[in-house]
Amino acid sequence: MQTVSNTTILAAANAAEEAQHDFDFPQREAAFFYGLFLRGHSAEELRRDIEVPPAVLLKWHRESERDPTLRDVFTRMVDYRRHVLAIFDVLVDTESRPQRVQ
């Protein structure tokens, strides 16, 4: 029987904590995609990259039926991506409006 070292356990705990913090800042990811938009990438292509594709949603649904503990994680990821998309859409919409100079 192998034992897991404290270093391995701490590394795993740190990775899980960092992943959790990633969900706390959707505006960072939206800003990243907005930067790509400003560099000439198509807004529609970027929206497709941000959205969770239907095939992935179906796969996650099947996985969560097999392992109900995953349901909360998948729901949080989908909600996060939708939030990123909403922020991105606001940024793109603001950019595309004509600016009024006073």
C-alpha positions as a printed NumPy array, in Angstrom:
array([[  0.   ,   0.   ,   0.   ],
       [  1.333,   3.417,  -0.951],
       [  0.904,   6.431,   1.258],
       [  0.228,   9.885,  -0.063],
       [  2.714,  12.476,   1.116],
       [  1.618,  15.672,   2.837],
       [  3.153,  17.622,  -0.042],
       [  0.887,  15.865,  -2.542],
       [ -2.18 ,  16.504,  -0.407],
       [ -1.262,  20.189,   0.008],
       [ -0.639,  20.552,  -3.727],
       [ -4.036,  19.04 ,  -4.514],
       [ -5.74 ,  21.288,  -1.965],
       [ -4.011,  24.36 ,  -3.414],
       [ -5.036,  23.405,  -6.962],
       [ -8.655,  22.943,  -5.882],
       [ -8.617,  26.306,  -4.091],
       [ -7.141,  28.057,  -7.148],
       [ -9.793,  26.505,  -9.392],
       [-12.482,  27.72 ,  -6.992],
       [-11.045,  31.245,  -7.115],
       [-11.148,  31.162, -10.914],
       [-14.935,  31.078, -10.696],
       [-14.887,  34.213,  -8.546],
       [-13.718,  36.534, -11.317],
       [-15.655,  36.094, -14.566],
       [-14.794,  39.665, -15.512],
       [-11.145,  38.608, -15.937],
       [-12.041,  35.973, -18.479],
       [-14.483,  38.316, -20.21 ],
       [-11.712,  40.928, -20.416],
       [ -9.418,  38.333, -21.991],
       [-11.98 ,  37.574, -24.704],
       [-12.692,  41.28 , -25.153],
       [ -8.972,  41.824, -25.746],
       [ -9.113,  39.214, -28.501],
       [-12.121,  41.026, -29.965],
       [-10.192,  44.314, -29.986],
       [ -7.368,  42.529, -31.819],
       [ -9.721,  41.615, -34.647],
       [-11.245,  38.274, -33.671],
       [-14.885,  37.831, -34.61 ],
       [-17.346,  38.477, -31.776],
       [-19.438,  35.507, -32.932],
       [-16.474,  33.141, -32.891],
       [-15.521,  34.355, -29.421],
       [-19.108,  33.869, -28.221],
       [-18.954,  30.269, -29.451],
       [-15.684,  29.811, -27.559],
       [-17.225,  31.185, -24.359],
       [-20.48 ,  29.22 , -24.527],
       [-20.668,  25.618, -23.426],
       [-21.626,  23.665, -26.59 ],
       [-24.835,  21.579, -26.491],
       [-22.849,  18.356, -26.956],
       [-20.787,  19.152, -23.856],
       [-23.935,  20.025, -21.903],
       [-25.41 ,  16.655, -22.838],
       [-22.217,  14.847, -21.823],
       [-22.158,  16.67 , -18.48 ],
       [-25.81 ,  15.822, -17.934],
       [-25.094,  12.124, -18.481],
       [-22.046,  12.296, -16.2  ],
       [-24.054,  13.971, -13.449],
       [-26.689,  11.247, -13.688],
       [-23.96 ,   8.648, -13.083],
       [-22.297,  10.703, -10.358],
       [-24.721,  13.186,  -8.718],
       [-21.87 ,  14.879,  -6.845],
       [-20.743,  16.381, -10.174],
       [-24.054,  18.162, -10.776],
       [-23.137,  21.174,  -8.623],
       [-19.752,  21.534, -10.316],
       [-21.249,  21.371, -13.822],
       [-24.024,  23.812, -12.885],
       [-21.48 ,  26.244, -11.486],
       [-19.337,  25.982, -14.64 ],
       [-22.314,  26.633, -16.928],
       [-23.461,  29.577, -14.808],
       [-19.928,  30.951, -14.827],
       [-19.639,  30.707, -18.622],
       [-23.02 ,  32.407, -19.039],
       [-21.852,  35.205, -16.759],
       [-18.622,  35.584, -18.767],
       [-20.68 ,  35.735, -21.962],
       [-23.016,  38.39 , -20.529],
       [-20.064,  40.579, -19.502],
       [-18.414,  40.072, -22.895],
       [-21.641,  41.05 , -24.679],
       [-21.874,  44.267, -22.661],
       [-18.266,  45.138, -23.514],
       [-18.764,  44.442, -27.217],
       [-22.061,  46.343, -27.259],
       [-20.418,  49.349, -25.6  ],
       [-17.572,  49.25 , -28.124],
       [-19.894,  49.1  , -31.12 ],
       [-22.046,  52.078, -30.067],
       [-21.158,  55.377, -31.669],
       [-19.339,  57.682, -29.265],
       [-20.838,  61.128, -28.688],
       [-18.326,  63.931, -28.354],
       [-19.458,  66.954, -26.414]])
